[in-house]
N, CA, C and O atoms as a MOPAC input file, in Angstrom:
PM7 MOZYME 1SCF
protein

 N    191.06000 1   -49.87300 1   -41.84500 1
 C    190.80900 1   -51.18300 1   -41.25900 1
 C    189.50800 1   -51.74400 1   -41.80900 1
 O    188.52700 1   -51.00300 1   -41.86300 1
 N    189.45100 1   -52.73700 1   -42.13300 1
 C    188.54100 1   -53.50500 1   -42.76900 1
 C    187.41300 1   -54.35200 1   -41.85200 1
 O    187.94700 1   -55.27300 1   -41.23500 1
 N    186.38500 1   -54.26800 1   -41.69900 1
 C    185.46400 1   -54.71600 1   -40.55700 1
 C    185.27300 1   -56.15100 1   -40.91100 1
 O    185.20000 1   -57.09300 1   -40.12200 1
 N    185.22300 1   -56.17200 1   -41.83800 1
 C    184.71500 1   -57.59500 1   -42.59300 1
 C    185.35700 1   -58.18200 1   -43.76300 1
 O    185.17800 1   -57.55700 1   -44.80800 1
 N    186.11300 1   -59.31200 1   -43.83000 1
 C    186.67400 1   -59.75400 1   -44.85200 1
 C    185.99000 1   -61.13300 1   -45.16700 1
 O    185.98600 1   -62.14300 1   -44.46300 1
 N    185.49900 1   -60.96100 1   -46.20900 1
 C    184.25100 1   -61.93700 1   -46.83600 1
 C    184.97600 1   -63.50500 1   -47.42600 1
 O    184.44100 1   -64.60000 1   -47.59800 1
 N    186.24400 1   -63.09800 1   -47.61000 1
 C    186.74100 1   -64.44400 1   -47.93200 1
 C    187.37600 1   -65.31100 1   -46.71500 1
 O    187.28000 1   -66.53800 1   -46.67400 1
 N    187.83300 1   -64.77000 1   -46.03200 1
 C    188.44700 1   -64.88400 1   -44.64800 1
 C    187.13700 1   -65.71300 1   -43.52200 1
 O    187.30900 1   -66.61400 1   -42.70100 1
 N    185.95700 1   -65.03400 1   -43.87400 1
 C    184.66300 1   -65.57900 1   -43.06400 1
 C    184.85700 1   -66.62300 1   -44.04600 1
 O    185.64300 1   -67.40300 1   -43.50800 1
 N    184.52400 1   -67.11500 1   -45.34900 1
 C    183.89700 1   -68.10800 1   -45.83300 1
 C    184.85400 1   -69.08500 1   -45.40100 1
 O    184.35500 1   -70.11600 1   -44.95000 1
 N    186.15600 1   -69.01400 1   -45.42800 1
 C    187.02400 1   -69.84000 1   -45.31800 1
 C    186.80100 1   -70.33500 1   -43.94900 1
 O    186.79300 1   -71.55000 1   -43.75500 1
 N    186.60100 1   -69.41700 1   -42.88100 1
 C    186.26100 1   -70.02700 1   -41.84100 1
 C    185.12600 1   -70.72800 1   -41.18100 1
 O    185.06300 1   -71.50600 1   -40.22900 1
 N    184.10900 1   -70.12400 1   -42.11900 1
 C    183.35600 1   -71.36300 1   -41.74800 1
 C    182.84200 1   -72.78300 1   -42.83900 1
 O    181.71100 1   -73.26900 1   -42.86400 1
 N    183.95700 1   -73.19600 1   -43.61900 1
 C    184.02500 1   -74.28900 1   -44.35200 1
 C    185.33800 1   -74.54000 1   -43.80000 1
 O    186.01800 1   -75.22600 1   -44.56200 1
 N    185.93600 1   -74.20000 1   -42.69300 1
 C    186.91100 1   -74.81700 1   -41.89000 1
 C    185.99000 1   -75.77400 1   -40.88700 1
 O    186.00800 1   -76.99600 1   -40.74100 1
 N    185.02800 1   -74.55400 1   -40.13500 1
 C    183.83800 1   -74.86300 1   -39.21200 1
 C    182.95000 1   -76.61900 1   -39.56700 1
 O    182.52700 1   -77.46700 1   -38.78100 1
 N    182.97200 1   -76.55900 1   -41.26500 1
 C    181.61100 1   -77.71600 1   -41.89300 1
 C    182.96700 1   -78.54200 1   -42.13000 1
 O    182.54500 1   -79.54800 1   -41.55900 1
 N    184.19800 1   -78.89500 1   -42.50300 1
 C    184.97300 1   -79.56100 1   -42.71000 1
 C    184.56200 1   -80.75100 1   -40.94000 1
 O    183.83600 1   -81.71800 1   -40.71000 1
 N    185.39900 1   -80.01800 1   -40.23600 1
 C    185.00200 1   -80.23200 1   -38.85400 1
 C    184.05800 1   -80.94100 1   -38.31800 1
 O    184.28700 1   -81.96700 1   -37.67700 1
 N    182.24700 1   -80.19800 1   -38.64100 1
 C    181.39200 1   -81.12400 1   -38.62300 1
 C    181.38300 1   -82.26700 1   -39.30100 1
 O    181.30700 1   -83.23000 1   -38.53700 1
 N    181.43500 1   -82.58500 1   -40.55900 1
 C    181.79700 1   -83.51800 1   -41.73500 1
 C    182.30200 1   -84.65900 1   -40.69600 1
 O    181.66400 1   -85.71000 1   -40.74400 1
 N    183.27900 1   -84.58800 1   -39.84200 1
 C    184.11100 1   -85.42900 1   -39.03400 1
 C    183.63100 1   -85.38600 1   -37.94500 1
 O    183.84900 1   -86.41700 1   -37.31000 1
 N    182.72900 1   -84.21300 1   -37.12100 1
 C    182.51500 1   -85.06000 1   -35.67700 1
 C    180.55000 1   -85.68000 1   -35.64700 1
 O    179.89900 1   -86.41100 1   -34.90100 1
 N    180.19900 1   -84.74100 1   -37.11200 1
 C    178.84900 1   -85.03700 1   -36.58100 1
 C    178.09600 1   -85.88600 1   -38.09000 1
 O    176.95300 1   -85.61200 1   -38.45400 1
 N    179.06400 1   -87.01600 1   -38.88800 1
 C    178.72800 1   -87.36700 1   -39.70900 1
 C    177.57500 1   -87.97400 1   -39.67200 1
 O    176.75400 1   -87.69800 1   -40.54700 1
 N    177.19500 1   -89.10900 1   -38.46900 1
 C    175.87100 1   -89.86500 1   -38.37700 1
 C    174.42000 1   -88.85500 1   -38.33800 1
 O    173.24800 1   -89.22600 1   -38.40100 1
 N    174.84200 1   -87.79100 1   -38.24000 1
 C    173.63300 1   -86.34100 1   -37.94200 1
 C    173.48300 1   -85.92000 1   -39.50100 1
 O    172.34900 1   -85.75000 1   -39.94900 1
 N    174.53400 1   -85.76400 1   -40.26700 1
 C    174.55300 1   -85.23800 1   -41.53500 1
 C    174.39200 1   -85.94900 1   -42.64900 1
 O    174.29500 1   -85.41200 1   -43.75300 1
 N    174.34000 1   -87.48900 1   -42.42200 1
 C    173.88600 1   -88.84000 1   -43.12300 1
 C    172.52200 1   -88.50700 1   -42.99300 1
 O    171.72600 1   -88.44800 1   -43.93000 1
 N    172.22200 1   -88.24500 1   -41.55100 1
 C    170.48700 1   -88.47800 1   -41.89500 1
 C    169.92700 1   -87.45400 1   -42.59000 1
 O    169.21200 1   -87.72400 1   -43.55500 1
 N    170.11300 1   -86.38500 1   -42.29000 1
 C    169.58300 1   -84.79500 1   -42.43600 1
 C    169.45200 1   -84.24800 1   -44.15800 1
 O    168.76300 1   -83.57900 1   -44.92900 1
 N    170.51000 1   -84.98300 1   -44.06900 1
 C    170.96400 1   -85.06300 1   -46.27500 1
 C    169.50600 1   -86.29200 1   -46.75700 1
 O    168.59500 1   -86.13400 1   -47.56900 1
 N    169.75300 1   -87.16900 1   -46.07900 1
 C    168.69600 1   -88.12600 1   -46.41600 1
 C    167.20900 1   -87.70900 1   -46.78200 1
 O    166.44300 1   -87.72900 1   -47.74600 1
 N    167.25500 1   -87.26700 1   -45.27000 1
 C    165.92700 1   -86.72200 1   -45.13400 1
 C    165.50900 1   -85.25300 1   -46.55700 1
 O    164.40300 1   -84.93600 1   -46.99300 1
 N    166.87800 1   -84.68500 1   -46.91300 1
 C    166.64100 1   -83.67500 1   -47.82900 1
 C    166.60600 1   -84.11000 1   -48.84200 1
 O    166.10400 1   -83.18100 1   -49.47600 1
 N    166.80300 1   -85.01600 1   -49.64100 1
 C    166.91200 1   -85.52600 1   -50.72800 1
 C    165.72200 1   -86.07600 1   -50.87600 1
 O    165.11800 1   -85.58900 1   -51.83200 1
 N    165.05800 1   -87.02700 1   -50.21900 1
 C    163.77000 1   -87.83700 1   -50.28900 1
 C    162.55700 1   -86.75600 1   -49.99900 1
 O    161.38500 1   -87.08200 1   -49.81100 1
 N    163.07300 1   -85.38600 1   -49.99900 1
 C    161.97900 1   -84.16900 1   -49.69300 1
 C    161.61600 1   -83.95700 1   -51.01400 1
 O    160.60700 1   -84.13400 1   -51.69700 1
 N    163.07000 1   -83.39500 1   -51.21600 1
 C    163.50800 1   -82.95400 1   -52.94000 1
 C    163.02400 1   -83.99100 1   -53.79900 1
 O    162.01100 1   -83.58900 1   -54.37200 1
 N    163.35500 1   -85.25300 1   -54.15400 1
 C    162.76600 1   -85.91000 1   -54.78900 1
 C    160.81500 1   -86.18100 1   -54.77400 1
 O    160.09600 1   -86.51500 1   -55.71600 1
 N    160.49700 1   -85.92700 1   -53.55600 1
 C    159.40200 1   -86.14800 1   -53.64800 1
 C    158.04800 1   -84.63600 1   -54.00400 1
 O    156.86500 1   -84.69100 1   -54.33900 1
 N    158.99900 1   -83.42300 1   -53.71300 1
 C    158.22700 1   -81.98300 1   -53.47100 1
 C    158.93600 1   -81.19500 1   -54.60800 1
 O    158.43500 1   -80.16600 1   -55.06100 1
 N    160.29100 1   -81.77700 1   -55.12500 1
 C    160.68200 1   -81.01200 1   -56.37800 1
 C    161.96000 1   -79.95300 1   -55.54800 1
 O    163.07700 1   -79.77700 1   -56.03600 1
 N    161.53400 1   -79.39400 1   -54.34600 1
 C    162.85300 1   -78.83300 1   -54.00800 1
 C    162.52200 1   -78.88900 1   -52.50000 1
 O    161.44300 1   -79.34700 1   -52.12500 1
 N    163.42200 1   -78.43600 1   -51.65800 1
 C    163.76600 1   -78.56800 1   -50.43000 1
 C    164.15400 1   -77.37400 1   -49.46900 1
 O    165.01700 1   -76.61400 1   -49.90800 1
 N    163.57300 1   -77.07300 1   -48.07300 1
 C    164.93300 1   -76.02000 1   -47.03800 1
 C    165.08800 1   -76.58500 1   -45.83400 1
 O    164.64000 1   -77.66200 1   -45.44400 1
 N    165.46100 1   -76.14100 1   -45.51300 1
 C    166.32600 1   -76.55600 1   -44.10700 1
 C    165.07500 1   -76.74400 1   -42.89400 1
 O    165.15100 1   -77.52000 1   -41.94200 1
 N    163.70300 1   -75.64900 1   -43.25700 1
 C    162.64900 1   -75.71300 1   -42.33200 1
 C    161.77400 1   -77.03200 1   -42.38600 1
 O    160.97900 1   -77.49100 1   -41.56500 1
 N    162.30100 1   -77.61900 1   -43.97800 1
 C    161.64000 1   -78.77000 1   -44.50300 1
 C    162.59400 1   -80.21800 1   -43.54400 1
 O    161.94400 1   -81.17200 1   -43.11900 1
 N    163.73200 1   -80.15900 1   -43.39200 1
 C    164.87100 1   -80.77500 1   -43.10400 1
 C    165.03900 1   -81.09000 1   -41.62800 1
 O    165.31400 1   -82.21800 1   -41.22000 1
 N    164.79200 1   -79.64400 1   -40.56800 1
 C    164.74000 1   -79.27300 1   -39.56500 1
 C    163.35000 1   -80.35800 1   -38.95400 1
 O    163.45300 1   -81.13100 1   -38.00200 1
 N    162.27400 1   -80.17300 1   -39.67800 1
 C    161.19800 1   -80.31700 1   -39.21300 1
 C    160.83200 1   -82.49600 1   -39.26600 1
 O    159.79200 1   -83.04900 1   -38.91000 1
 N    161.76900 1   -82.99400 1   -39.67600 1
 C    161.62200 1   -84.45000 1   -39.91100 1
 C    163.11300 1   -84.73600 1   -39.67100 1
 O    163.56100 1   -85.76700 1   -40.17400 1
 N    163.80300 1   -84.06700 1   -39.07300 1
 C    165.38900 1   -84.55400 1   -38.44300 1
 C    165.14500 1   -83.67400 1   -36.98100 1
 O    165.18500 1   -82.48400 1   -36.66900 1
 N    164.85700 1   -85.03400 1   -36.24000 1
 C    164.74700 1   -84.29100 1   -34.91700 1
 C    166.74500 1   -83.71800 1   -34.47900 1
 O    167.68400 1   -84.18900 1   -35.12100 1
 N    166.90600 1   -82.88600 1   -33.54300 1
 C    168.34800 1   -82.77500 1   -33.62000 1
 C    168.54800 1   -83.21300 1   -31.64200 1
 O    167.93700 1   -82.78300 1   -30.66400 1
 N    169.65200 1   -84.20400 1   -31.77200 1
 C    169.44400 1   -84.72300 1   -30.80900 1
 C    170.36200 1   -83.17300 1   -29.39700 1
 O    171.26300 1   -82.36400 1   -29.61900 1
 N    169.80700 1   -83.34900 1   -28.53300 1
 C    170.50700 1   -82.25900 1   -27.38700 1
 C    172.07800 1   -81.94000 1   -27.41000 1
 O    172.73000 1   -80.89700 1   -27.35300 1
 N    172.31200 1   -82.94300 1   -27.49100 1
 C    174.20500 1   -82.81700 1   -27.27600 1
 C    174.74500 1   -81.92300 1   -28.77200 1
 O    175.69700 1   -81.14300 1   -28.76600 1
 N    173.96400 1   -82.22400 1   -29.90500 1
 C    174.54900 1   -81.38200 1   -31.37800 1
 C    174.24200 1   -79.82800 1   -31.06900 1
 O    173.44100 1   -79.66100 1   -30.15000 1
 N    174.70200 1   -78.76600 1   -31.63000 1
 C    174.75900 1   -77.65000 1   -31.40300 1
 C    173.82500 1   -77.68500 1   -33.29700 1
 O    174.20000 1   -78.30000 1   -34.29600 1
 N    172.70500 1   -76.86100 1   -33.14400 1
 C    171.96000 1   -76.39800 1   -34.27900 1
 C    172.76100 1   -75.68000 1   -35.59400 1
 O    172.15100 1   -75.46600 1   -36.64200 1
 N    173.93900 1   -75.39300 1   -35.45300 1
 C    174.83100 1   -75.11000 1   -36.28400 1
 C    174.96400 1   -76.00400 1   -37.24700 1
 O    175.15200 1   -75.50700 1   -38.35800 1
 N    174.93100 1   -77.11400 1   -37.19800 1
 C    175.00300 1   -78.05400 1   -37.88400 1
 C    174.28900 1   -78.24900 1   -39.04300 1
 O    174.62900 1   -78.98500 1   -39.97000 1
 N    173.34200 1   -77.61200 1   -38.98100 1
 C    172.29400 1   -78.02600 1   -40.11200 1
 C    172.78700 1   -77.38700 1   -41.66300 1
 O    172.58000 1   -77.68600 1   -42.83900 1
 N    173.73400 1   -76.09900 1   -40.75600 1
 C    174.41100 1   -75.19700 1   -41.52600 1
 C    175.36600 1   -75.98500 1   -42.64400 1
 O    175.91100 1   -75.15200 1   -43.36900 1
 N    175.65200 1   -77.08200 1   -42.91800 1
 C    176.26200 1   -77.92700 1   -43.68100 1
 C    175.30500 1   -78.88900 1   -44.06800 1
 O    175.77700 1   -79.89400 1   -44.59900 1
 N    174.37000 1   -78.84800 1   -43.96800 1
 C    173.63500 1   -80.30200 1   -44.67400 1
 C    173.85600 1   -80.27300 1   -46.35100 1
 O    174.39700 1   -81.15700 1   -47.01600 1
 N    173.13200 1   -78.66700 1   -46.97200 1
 C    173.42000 1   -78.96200 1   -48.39300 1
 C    174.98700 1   -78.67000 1   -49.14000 1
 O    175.31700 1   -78.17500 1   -50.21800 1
 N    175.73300 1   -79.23700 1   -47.99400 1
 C    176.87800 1   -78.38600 1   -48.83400 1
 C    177.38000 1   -79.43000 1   -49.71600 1
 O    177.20700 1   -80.59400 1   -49.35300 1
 N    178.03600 1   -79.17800 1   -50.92700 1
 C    178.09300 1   -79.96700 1   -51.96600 1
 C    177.70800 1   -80.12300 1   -53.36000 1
 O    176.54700 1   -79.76000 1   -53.54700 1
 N    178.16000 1   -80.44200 1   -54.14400 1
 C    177.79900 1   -80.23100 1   -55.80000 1
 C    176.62400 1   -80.42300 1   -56.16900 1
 O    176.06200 1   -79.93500 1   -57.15000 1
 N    175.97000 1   -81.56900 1   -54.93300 1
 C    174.58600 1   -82.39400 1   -55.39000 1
 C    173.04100 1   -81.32600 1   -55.15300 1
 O    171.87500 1   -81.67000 1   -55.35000 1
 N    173.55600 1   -79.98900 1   -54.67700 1
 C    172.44900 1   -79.18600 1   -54.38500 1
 C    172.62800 1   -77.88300 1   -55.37100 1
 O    173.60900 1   -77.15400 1   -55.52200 1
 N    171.66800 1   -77.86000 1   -55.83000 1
 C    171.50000 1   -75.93300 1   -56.54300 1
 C    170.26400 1   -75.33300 1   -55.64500 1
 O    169.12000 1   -75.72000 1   -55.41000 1
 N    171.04900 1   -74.20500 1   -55.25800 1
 C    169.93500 1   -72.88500 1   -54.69100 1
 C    169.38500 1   -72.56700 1   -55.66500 1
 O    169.99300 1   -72.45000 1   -56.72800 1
 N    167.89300 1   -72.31300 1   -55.52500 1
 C    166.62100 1   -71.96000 1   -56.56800 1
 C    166.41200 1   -70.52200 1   -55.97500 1
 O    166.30300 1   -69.51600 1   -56.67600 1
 N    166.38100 1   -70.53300 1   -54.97800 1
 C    165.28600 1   -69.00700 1   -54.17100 1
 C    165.75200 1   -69.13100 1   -53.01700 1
 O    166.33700 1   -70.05300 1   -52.44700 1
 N    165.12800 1   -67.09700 1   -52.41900 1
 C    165.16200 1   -67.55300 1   -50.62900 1
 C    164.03800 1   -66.99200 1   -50.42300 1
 O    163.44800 1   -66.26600 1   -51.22300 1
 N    163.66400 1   -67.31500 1   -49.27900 1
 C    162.42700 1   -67.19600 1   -48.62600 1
 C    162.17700 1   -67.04200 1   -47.12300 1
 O    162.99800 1   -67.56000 1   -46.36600 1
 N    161.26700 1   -66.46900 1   -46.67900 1
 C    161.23900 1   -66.40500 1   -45.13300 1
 C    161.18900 1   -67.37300 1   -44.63000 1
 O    160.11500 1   -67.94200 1   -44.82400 1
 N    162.19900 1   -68.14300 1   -43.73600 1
 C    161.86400 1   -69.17500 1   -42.81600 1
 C    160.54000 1   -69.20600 1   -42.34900 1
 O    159.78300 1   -68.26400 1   -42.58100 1
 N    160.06400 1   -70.53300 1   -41.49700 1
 C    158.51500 1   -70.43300 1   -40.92700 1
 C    158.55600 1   -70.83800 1   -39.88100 1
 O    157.52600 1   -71.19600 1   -39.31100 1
 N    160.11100 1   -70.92400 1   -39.14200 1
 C    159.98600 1   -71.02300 1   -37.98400 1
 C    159.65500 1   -69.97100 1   -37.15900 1
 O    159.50700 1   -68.93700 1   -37.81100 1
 N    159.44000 1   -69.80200 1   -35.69000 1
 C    158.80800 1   -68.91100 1   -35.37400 1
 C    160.78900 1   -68.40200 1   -34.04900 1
 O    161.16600 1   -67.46200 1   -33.35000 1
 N    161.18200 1   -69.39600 1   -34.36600 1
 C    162.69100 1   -69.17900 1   -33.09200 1
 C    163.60400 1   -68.30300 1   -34.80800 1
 O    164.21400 1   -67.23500 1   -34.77300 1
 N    163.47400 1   -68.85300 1   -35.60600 1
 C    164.09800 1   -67.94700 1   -36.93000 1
 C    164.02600 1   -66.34000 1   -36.89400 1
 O    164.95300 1   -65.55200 1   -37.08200 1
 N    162.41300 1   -66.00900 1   -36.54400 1
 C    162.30900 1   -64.79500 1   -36.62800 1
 C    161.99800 1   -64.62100 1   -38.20300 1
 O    162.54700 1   -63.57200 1   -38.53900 1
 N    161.48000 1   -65.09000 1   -39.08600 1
 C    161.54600 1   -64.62900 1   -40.75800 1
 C    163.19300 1   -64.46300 1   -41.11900 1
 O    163.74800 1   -63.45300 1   -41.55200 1
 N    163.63400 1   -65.42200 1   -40.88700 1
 C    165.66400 1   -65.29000 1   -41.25700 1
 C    165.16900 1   -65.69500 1   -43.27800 1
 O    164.30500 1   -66.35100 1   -43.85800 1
 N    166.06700 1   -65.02900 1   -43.57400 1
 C    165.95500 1   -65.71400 1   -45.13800 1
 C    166.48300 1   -66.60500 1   -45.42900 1
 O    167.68200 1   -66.36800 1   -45.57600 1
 N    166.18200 1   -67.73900 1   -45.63600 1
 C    166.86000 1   -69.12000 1   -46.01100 1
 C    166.47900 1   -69.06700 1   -47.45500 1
 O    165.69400 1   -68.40400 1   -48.13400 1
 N    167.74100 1   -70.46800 1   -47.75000 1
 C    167.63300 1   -70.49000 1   -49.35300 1
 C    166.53400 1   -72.13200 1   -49.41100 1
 O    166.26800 1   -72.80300 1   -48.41400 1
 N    166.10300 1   -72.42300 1   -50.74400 1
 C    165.65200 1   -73.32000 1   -51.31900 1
 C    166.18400 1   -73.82100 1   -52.44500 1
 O    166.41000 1   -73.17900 1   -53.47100 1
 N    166.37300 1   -74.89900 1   -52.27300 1
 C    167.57100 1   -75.79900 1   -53.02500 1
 C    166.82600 1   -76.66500 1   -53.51100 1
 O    165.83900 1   -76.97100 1   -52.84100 1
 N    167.07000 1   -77.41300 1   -54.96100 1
 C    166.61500 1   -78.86500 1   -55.96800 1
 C    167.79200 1   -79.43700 1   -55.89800 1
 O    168.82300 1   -78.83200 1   -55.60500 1
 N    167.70700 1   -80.79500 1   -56.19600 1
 C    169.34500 1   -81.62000 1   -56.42400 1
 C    169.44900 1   -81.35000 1   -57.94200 1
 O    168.59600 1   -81.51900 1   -58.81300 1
 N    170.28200 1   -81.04400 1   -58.00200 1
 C    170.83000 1   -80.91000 1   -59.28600 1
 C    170.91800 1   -81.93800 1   -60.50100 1
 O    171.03800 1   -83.11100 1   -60.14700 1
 N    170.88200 1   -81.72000 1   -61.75200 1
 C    170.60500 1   -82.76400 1   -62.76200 1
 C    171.36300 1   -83.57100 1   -62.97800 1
 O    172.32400 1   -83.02500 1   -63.52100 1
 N    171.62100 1   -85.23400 1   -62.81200 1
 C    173.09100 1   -86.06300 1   -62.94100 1
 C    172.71300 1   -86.26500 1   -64.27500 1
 O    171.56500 1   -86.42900 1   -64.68700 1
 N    174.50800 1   -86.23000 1   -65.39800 1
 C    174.05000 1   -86.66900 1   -66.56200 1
 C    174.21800 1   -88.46200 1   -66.69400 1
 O    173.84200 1   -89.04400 1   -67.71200 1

């Protein structure tokens, strides 16, 4: 028996961000915004950067953020210890937008 099936999770949770995509688009308009104008201005971007200038309103579940870079327009560079202090040092990645030709 298999404890963990790694394709089976991914699939399910890009079932999970499909989902958000549709209920929490006005949250993920801004949050992308806010990451891009990071990235453009600091060279790359994380989620602690994202988190910290997208307030998240009560009713969204923090899961959400979990889809902000998803998409062609982001490359992961590195990970690094979060600096939140509710994270615990979680390893998050750091992402640049990627080069348009």
């Amino acid at each position: 028996m298999e404890l963990f099936d790694f394709a089976e999770a991914k699939a399910q949770k890009e079932a999970v961000f499909d989902v958000l995509e549709i209920t929490r688009t006005e949250f993920l308009v801004k949050a992308r915004a806010t990451a891009r104008r990071y990235a453009l201005n600091h060279g790359t971007v994380t989620i602690d950067d994202v988190r910290r200038f997208t307030p998240l309103p009560e009713y969204i579940s923090p899961n959400v953020f979990g889809a902000v870079f998803r998409g062609a327009e982001w490359e992961c560079v590195g990970f690094e210890p979060s600096t939140r202090v509710s994270a615990h040092a979680r390893t998050i990645r750091r992402y640049r937008l990627r080069a348009t030709s």
